């Protein structure tokens, strides 16, 4: 019997955050004022080891997970990440293993090492091609050229198709949408334009800052006519659009204006081993305590099953026009 939740949604995807640290301070995710020098990140002993992550991942795959995405924080800050990739890639039944990164540490050698270890695809975040805009958004002065070099390195290593994730924030980078679309047309890479979300509690989110997917599609369509494309699989978050002239496709992720909770098949594991059943969750469930307390695989599976079966989260469908005053987990803690 496949494991399904209270709203009949299967458990298919697992996002694993391997660190809560990041070398960027994107203003919409880890603003400097909050995540400054005094911020208490998790000490090393609190992080799940690669062995612990792999053991949990194996149990999740037994429970129906087919796809794993490594994320963070910045996952490439975790030393020897390719070793974890190799361990996860060996799990029987896992169909898809991918990684989301800001690209800053993705050299040609690292890209090849990840590919050799069994990574198949990669998603690289880039919010603008304009250095002034991008540096203001990452807030550490990291240049666009560094991310473009990472994209080339990933391409050369065969980690394709590469997805390029761009968060669009009104008054900040919406003028970058068309140049980004122009740059990635004809490359085989898939630009995904993401509505700015009210994750966490530190980014001061306001609905007015959201550029809707509808507006985003209209901007691109005005330059190069688009036609809708079918979703690749049940639960895919991006709405796909194809350029009518054959130059490839773009995706939009409309988590604010067209929530996709009804088909959400994702669980999230934080770097310290807490399981979240929604990106907008608050508490999570402590799987590390079970692991380190000597639980058997059967006991871990039972715990995961108990959590998933009662899952009824659909935050994006019920959010009000302002951030609901909930204590929400920060995205840097559980990954995008
Ligand atoms: N450090 C990695 C990276 O930059 O891709 C992985 C973690 S990051 C949290 C994952 C993705 O979440 C990035 O593409 C980031 O832009 C996106 N993100 C962060 N905060 C967001 C927000 N408030 N709304 C929409 N996307 C957001």
Short mmCIF file of C-alpha atoms and ligand atoms in Angstrom, two decimals:
data_model
loop_
_atom_site.label_atom_id
_atom_site.label_comp_id
_atom_site.label_asym_id
_atom_site.label_seq_id
_atom_site.Cartn_x
_atom_site.Cartn_y
_atom_site.Cartn_z
CA UNK A 1 0.00 0.00 0.00
CA UNK A 2 1.56 3.33 -0.99
CA UNK A 3 1.93 5.77 1.84
CA UNK A 4 -0.48 8.68 1.44
CA UNK A 5 -1.34 11.61 3.68
CA UNK A 6 -4.65 12.86 5.05
CA UNK A 7 -5.35 14.57 1.71
CA UNK A 8 -4.41 11.48 -0.30
CA UNK A 9 -1.04 12.83 -1.43
CA UNK A 10 1.74 10.27 -1.83
CA UNK A 11 5.25 10.74 -0.46
CA UNK A 12 7.51 10.95 -3.52
CA UNK A 13 10.17 13.61 -3.01
CA UNK A 14 12.63 14.29 -0.27
CA UNK A 15 14.64 17.49 -0.01
CA UNK A 16 17.63 17.13 2.22
CA UNK A 17 19.33 20.19 3.63
CA UNK A 18 22.95 19.31 4.32
CA UNK A 19 23.89 22.55 6.06
CA UNK A 20 22.16 25.63 7.44
CA UNK A 21 25.12 27.82 6.41
CA UNK A 22 25.43 29.82 3.24
CA UNK A 23 28.14 32.05 1.77
CA UNK A 24 25.51 34.36 0.24
CA UNK A 25 23.26 36.68 2.21
CA UNK A 26 20.39 36.97 -0.28
CA UNK A 27 18.21 39.73 1.05
CA UNK A 28 15.04 37.68 0.51
CA UNK A 29 16.38 34.57 2.24
CA UNK A 30 19.22 35.14 4.74
CA UNK A 31 19.34 38.91 5.29
CA UNK A 32 22.60 40.15 6.80
CA UNK A 33 20.84 41.96 9.60
CA UNK A 34 19.59 38.62 10.95
CA UNK A 35 22.25 36.18 9.73
CA UNK A 36 25.20 38.39 10.72
CA UNK A 37 28.48 37.49 12.45
CA UNK A 38 26.70 36.83 15.74
CA UNK A 39 24.21 34.35 14.32
CA UNK A 40 24.35 30.91 15.94
CA UNK A 41 24.53 28.33 13.17
CA UNK A 42 24.29 24.66 14.04
CA UNK A 43 27.42 23.18 15.56
CA UNK A 44 28.91 20.29 13.58
CA UNK A 45 27.78 17.63 16.02
CA UNK A 46 24.18 18.65 15.49
CA UNK A 47 24.33 17.99 11.75
CA UNK A 48 23.37 14.59 10.46
CA UNK A 49 26.43 12.69 9.25
CA UNK A 50 26.50 11.36 5.69
CA UNK A 51 25.91 7.89 7.10
CA UNK A 52 22.85 9.10 9.03
CA UNK A 53 21.47 10.93 5.99
CA UNK A 54 21.94 7.86 3.82
CA UNK A 55 20.29 5.57 6.33
CA UNK A 56 17.26 7.84 6.57
CA UNK A 57 17.16 8.28 2.79
CA UNK A 58 17.06 4.52 2.35
CA UNK A 59 14.09 4.29 4.69
CA UNK A 60 12.35 7.13 2.86
CA UNK A 61 12.88 5.37 -0.47
CA UNK A 62 11.32 2.25 1.02
CA UNK A 63 8.35 4.45 1.93
CA UNK A 64 7.87 5.61 -1.67
CA UNK A 65 10.37 8.43 -2.21
CA UNK A 66 11.69 8.38 -5.81
CA UNK A 67 13.49 11.67 -5.98
CA UNK A 68 16.01 13.32 -3.67
CA UNK A 69 17.26 16.89 -3.92
CA UNK A 70 20.23 18.05 -1.88
CA UNK A 71 19.99 21.64 -0.77
CA UNK A 72 20.74 23.98 2.12
CA UNK A 73 21.99 26.59 3.06
CA UNK A 74 24.62 26.21 0.39
CA UNK A 75 25.12 22.45 -0.03
CA UNK A 76 28.59 22.77 -1.59
CA UNK A 77 29.83 24.24 1.70
CA UNK A 78 29.54 20.73 3.11
CA UNK A 79 32.96 19.18 2.60
CA UNK A 80 33.22 16.12 0.30
CA UNK A 81 29.58 16.34 -0.72
CA UNK A 82 30.36 14.00 -3.60
CA UNK A 83 30.85 11.26 -1.01
CA UNK A 84 27.24 11.70 0.11
CA UNK A 85 26.10 11.77 -3.52
CA UNK A 86 27.86 8.46 -4.09
CA UNK A 87 26.21 6.91 -1.05
CA UNK A 88 22.75 8.13 -2.05
CA UNK A 89 23.14 7.19 -5.71
CA UNK A 90 23.64 3.59 -4.63
CA UNK A 91 20.20 3.33 -2.99
CA UNK A 92 18.09 0.86 -4.97
CA UNK A 93 14.78 2.35 -6.11
CA UNK A 94 15.93 5.96 -6.11
CA UNK A 95 15.13 7.30 -9.58
CA UNK A 96 16.39 10.85 -9.44
CA UNK A 97 19.13 12.58 -7.48
CA UNK A 98 19.76 16.27 -7.91
CA UNK A 99 21.23 19.31 -6.19
CA UNK A 100 20.38 23.01 -5.85
CA UNK A 101 23.31 25.39 -5.49
CA UNK A 102 24.20 29.04 -5.86
CA UNK A 103 27.11 27.88 -8.04
CA UNK A 104 29.77 29.91 -6.24
CA UNK A 105 31.81 26.81 -5.35
CA UNK A 106 31.03 24.78 -8.45
CA UNK A 107 34.36 24.51 -10.22
CA UNK A 108 34.88 22.20 -13.22
CA UNK A 109 36.56 19.66 -10.91
CA UNK A 110 33.70 19.74 -8.43
CA UNK A 111 31.10 19.38 -11.19
CA UNK A 112 32.94 16.36 -12.59
CA UNK A 113 33.37 14.82 -9.14
CA UNK A 114 29.64 15.18 -8.48
CA UNK A 115 28.78 13.67 -11.86
CA UNK A 116 31.20 10.79 -11.33
CA UNK A 117 29.65 10.18 -7.91
CA UNK A 118 26.22 9.71 -9.49
CA UNK A 119 24.59 13.14 -9.59
CA UNK A 120 22.51 13.35 -12.76
CA UNK A 121 21.18 16.90 -12.88
CA UNK A 122 21.66 20.20 -11.15
CA UNK A 123 19.76 23.41 -10.45
CA UNK A 124 21.72 26.63 -10.20
CA UNK A 125 20.21 29.81 -8.74
CA UNK A 126 20.78 33.11 -10.52
CA UNK A 127 18.60 36.18 -10.01
CA UNK A 128 19.97 38.56 -12.66
CA UNK A 129 22.59 39.00 -15.37
CA UNK A 130 23.21 42.53 -14.18
CA UNK A 131 26.06 42.62 -11.66
CA UNK A 132 24.66 45.63 -9.86
CA UNK A 133 21.30 43.90 -9.31
CA UNK A 134 22.74 40.46 -8.57
CA UNK A 135 25.32 41.73 -6.10
CA UNK A 136 22.67 43.77 -4.29
CA UNK A 137 20.54 40.62 -4.03
CA UNK A 138 23.25 38.18 -2.90
CA UNK A 139 24.65 40.96 -0.69
CA UNK A 140 28.18 39.55 -0.63
CA UNK A 141 29.35 41.07 -3.91
CA UNK A 142 29.45 37.78 -5.81
CA UNK A 143 29.60 38.50 -9.58
CA UNK A 144 27.32 37.10 -12.27
CA UNK A 145 30.34 35.77 -14.19
CA UNK A 146 31.08 33.35 -11.34
CA UNK A 147 27.64 31.76 -11.64
CA UNK A 148 27.79 31.65 -15.44
CA UNK A 149 31.13 29.84 -15.16
CA UNK A 150 29.48 27.33 -12.81
CA UNK A 151 26.69 26.75 -15.32
CA UNK A 152 29.29 26.08 -18.02
CA UNK A 153 31.18 23.74 -15.69
CA UNK A 154 27.99 21.80 -14.94
CA UNK A 155 27.18 21.61 -18.63
CA UNK A 156 30.65 20.36 -19.53
CA UNK A 157 30.38 17.70 -16.81
CA UNK A 158 27.10 16.46 -18.30
CA UNK A 159 24.83 17.55 -15.44
CA UNK A 160 22.05 18.49 -17.81
CA UNK A 161 19.44 19.64 -18.49
CA UNK A 162 20.44 22.41 -16.11
CA UNK A 163 17.68 24.36 -14.42
CA UNK A 164 18.34 27.99 -13.61
CA UNK A 165 16.19 29.25 -10.73
CA UNK A 166 15.45 32.97 -10.56
CA UNK A 167 13.37 34.50 -7.78
CA UNK A 168 11.54 37.57 -9.07
CA UNK A 169 10.99 40.40 -6.61
CA UNK A 170 9.10 43.54 -7.58
CA UNK A 171 11.18 46.68 -7.82
CA UNK A 172 14.35 44.62 -7.44
CA UNK A 173 14.92 42.36 -10.44
CA UNK A 174 11.81 42.14 -12.60
CA UNK A 175 13.71 44.05 -15.30
CA UNK A 176 16.09 41.09 -15.41
CA UNK A 177 13.43 38.59 -16.53
CA UNK A 178 13.63 39.32 -20.27
CA UNK A 179 17.47 39.48 -20.40
CA UNK A 180 17.65 36.18 -18.51
CA UNK A 181 15.17 34.58 -20.91
CA UNK A 182 17.17 35.90 -23.86
CA UNK A 183 20.44 34.54 -22.47
CA UNK A 184 19.13 31.04 -21.78
CA UNK A 185 17.09 30.59 -24.97
CA UNK A 186 18.72 28.08 -27.34
CA UNK A 187 21.06 26.78 -24.60
CA UNK A 188 19.05 23.72 -23.59
CA UNK A 189 19.04 25.04 -20.00
CA UNK A 190 15.63 25.66 -18.46
CA UNK A 191 15.06 29.03 -16.83
CA UNK A 192 12.55 28.82 -13.99
CA UNK A 193 11.02 32.04 -12.77
CA UNK A 194 9.86 31.84 -9.19
CA UNK A 195 7.34 33.97 -7.37
CA UNK A 196 8.84 35.52 -4.27
CA UNK A 197 7.48 33.55 -1.28
CA UNK A 198 6.79 34.32 2.34
CA UNK A 199 9.03 31.61 3.70
CA UNK A 200 10.50 32.10 7.16
CA UNK A 201 9.88 35.24 9.14
CA UNK A 202 12.98 37.32 8.47
CA UNK A 203 12.59 38.56 4.90
CA UNK A 204 9.80 41.08 5.57
CA UNK A 205 7.64 39.59 2.82
CA UNK A 206 4.71 41.64 1.47
CA UNK A 207 2.27 40.55 -1.23
CA UNK A 208 3.09 43.77 -3.09
CA UNK A 209 6.64 42.46 -3.66
CA UNK A 210 5.37 39.44 -5.58
CA UNK A 211 5.48 39.59 -9.36
CA UNK A 212 2.82 37.08 -10.33
CA UNK A 213 3.52 34.19 -12.66
CA UNK A 214 0.90 35.63 -14.99
CA UNK A 215 2.85 38.90 -15.24
CA UNK A 216 6.12 37.04 -15.66
CA UNK A 217 4.77 34.90 -18.50
CA UNK A 218 3.34 38.03 -20.16
CA UNK A 219 6.75 39.72 -20.05
CA UNK A 220 8.47 36.81 -21.79
CA UNK A 221 5.57 36.17 -24.16
CA UNK A 222 5.66 39.79 -25.36
CA UNK A 223 9.21 39.22 -26.62
CA UNK A 224 9.01 35.61 -27.77
CA UNK A 225 5.53 34.02 -28.03
CA UNK A 226 5.02 31.05 -25.70
CA UNK A 227 2.67 28.10 -25.68
CA UNK A 228 1.82 25.95 -22.67
CA UNK A 229 3.54 22.57 -22.37
CA UNK A 230 2.31 19.55 -20.43
CA UNK A 231 3.60 18.88 -16.93
CA UNK A 232 6.30 16.21 -16.94
CA UNK A 233 4.90 14.34 -13.94
CA UNK A 234 2.29 14.51 -11.19
CA UNK A 235 3.34 17.01 -8.55
CA UNK A 236 5.72 18.97 -10.77
CA UNK A 237 5.79 22.48 -9.34
CA UNK A 238 6.80 24.42 -12.43
CA UNK A 239 4.23 25.34 -15.03
CA UNK A 240 6.02 24.75 -18.33
CA UNK A 241 5.95 27.09 -21.31
CA UNK A 242 7.56 26.42 -24.68
CA UNK A 243 8.91 29.09 -27.03
CA UNK A 244 6.88 28.85 -30.22
CA UNK A 245 10.02 29.41 -32.27
CA UNK A 246 11.63 26.25 -30.90
CA UNK A 247 14.20 27.99 -28.68
CA UNK A 248 13.45 25.77 -25.68
CA UNK A 249 11.26 26.24 -22.63
CA UNK A 250 10.82 28.29 -19.47
CA UNK A 251 9.02 27.38 -16.27
CA UNK A 252 7.17 29.51 -13.76
CA UNK A 253 6.66 28.54 -10.16
CA UNK A 254 3.51 30.24 -8.91
CA UNK A 255 3.54 29.15 -5.30
CA UNK A 256 1.83 32.36 -4.17
CA UNK A 257 -0.77 33.07 -6.84
CA UNK A 258 -1.52 29.47 -7.93
CA UNK A 259 -0.59 27.25 -5.01
CA UNK A 260 0.08 23.61 -5.77
CA UNK A 261 -0.50 22.16 -2.30
CA UNK A 262 -3.11 19.74 -3.66
CA UNK A 263 -0.43 17.73 -5.44
CA UNK A 264 2.48 18.36 -3.05
CA UNK A 265 4.43 15.14 -2.59
CA UNK A 266 7.46 16.67 -0.83
CA UNK A 267 8.98 16.08 2.56
CA UNK A 268 11.94 18.07 3.84
CA UNK A 269 14.71 16.97 6.11
CA UNK A 270 16.64 19.72 7.87
CA UNK A 271 20.38 19.61 8.42
CA UNK A 272 19.86 18.55 12.03
CA UNK A 273 17.45 15.79 11.08
CA UNK A 274 14.03 17.30 11.61
CA UNK A 275 11.33 16.24 9.19
CA UNK A 276 9.04 18.98 7.82
CA UNK A 277 5.95 18.16 5.83
CA UNK A 278 5.58 21.69 4.43
CA UNK A 279 7.98 24.45 3.39
CA UNK A 280 5.95 26.67 5.67
CA UNK A 281 6.12 24.35 8.65
CA UNK A 282 7.15 25.45 12.09
CA UNK A 283 8.25 22.63 14.35
CA UNK A 284 9.21 19.56 12.42
CA UNK A 285 9.70 16.09 13.83
CA UNK A 286 12.98 15.01 15.35
CA UNK A 287 14.23 11.99 13.39
CA UNK A 288 17.78 12.44 14.65
CA UNK A 289 16.69 11.62 18.19
CA UNK A 290 15.30 8.33 16.92
CA UNK A 291 18.41 7.61 14.85
CA UNK A 292 20.82 8.38 17.64
CA UNK A 293 18.56 6.68 20.17
CA UNK A 294 19.10 3.35 18.42
CA UNK A 295 15.84 3.02 16.46
CA UNK A 296 15.72 0.19 13.93
CA UNK A 297 14.90 0.83 10.27
CA UNK A 298 11.42 -0.55 10.92
CA UNK A 299 10.92 1.92 13.76
CA UNK A 300 12.15 4.79 11.58
CA UNK A 301 9.78 3.72 8.80
CA UNK A 302 6.90 3.54 11.26
CA UNK A 303 7.67 7.03 12.57
CA UNK A 304 7.82 8.48 9.04
CA UNK A 305 4.57 6.69 8.14
CA UNK A 306 2.82 8.05 11.26
CA UNK A 307 3.92 11.59 10.41
CA UNK A 308 2.99 11.41 6.72
CA UNK A 309 -0.40 9.73 7.20
CA UNK A 310 -1.75 12.63 9.28
CA UNK A 311 -0.20 15.35 7.09
CA UNK A 312 -2.83 17.92 6.17
CA UNK A 313 -0.63 20.98 5.43
CA UNK A 314 -1.71 23.28 2.61
CA UNK A 315 -0.28 26.54 3.79
CA UNK A 316 -0.07 28.26 0.41
CA UNK A 317 -3.75 27.67 -0.23
CA UNK A 318 -4.81 29.25 3.03
CA UNK A 319 -2.34 32.08 3.38
CA UNK A 320 -3.83 35.51 3.86
CA UNK A 321 -2.67 38.53 1.89
CA UNK A 322 -0.09 39.30 4.55
CA UNK A 323 2.28 36.94 6.24
CA UNK A 324 0.23 35.03 8.75
CA UNK A 325 1.85 35.54 12.16
CA UNK A 326 3.08 31.98 12.41
CA UNK A 327 6.45 30.83 13.60
CA UNK A 328 7.79 29.45 10.31
CA UNK A 329 11.05 27.66 9.68
CA UNK A 330 13.63 29.65 7.69
CA UNK A 331 14.28 28.39 4.14
CA UNK A 332 18.02 28.31 4.81
CA UNK A 333 17.26 25.69 7.43
CA UNK A 334 15.28 23.31 5.27
CA UNK A 335 16.21 24.33 1.74
CA UNK A 336 14.18 25.46 -1.24
N1 LIG B 1 22.05 27.86 -1.64
C1 LIG B 1 21.37 27.13 -2.65
C2 LIG B 1 20.88 28.04 -3.76
O1 LIG B 1 21.12 29.25 -3.68
O2 LIG B 1 20.31 27.54 -4.71
C3 LIG B 1 20.25 26.22 -2.16
C4 LIG B 1 19.32 26.74 -1.11
S1 LIG B 1 18.31 28.11 -1.58
C5 LIG B 1 17.34 28.34 -0.11
C6 LIG B 1 17.20 27.36 -2.74
C7 LIG B 1 16.39 28.29 -3.62
O3 LIG B 1 15.43 28.95 -2.83
C8 LIG B 1 17.18 29.37 -4.32
O4 LIG B 1 16.91 29.34 -5.70
C9 LIG B 1 16.62 30.64 -3.71
O5 LIG B 1 16.65 31.71 -4.60
C10 LIG B 1 15.22 30.23 -3.37
N2 LIG B 1 14.58 31.09 -2.37
C11 LIG B 1 15.07 31.50 -1.19
N3 LIG B 1 14.20 32.32 -0.56
C12 LIG B 1 13.12 32.42 -1.37
C13 LIG B 1 11.88 33.14 -1.29
N4 LIG B 1 11.58 33.90 -0.25
N5 LIG B 1 11.00 32.99 -2.31
C14 LIG B 1 11.29 32.23 -3.38
N6 LIG B 1 12.43 31.53 -3.51
C15 LIG B 1 13.33 31.64 -2.53
#
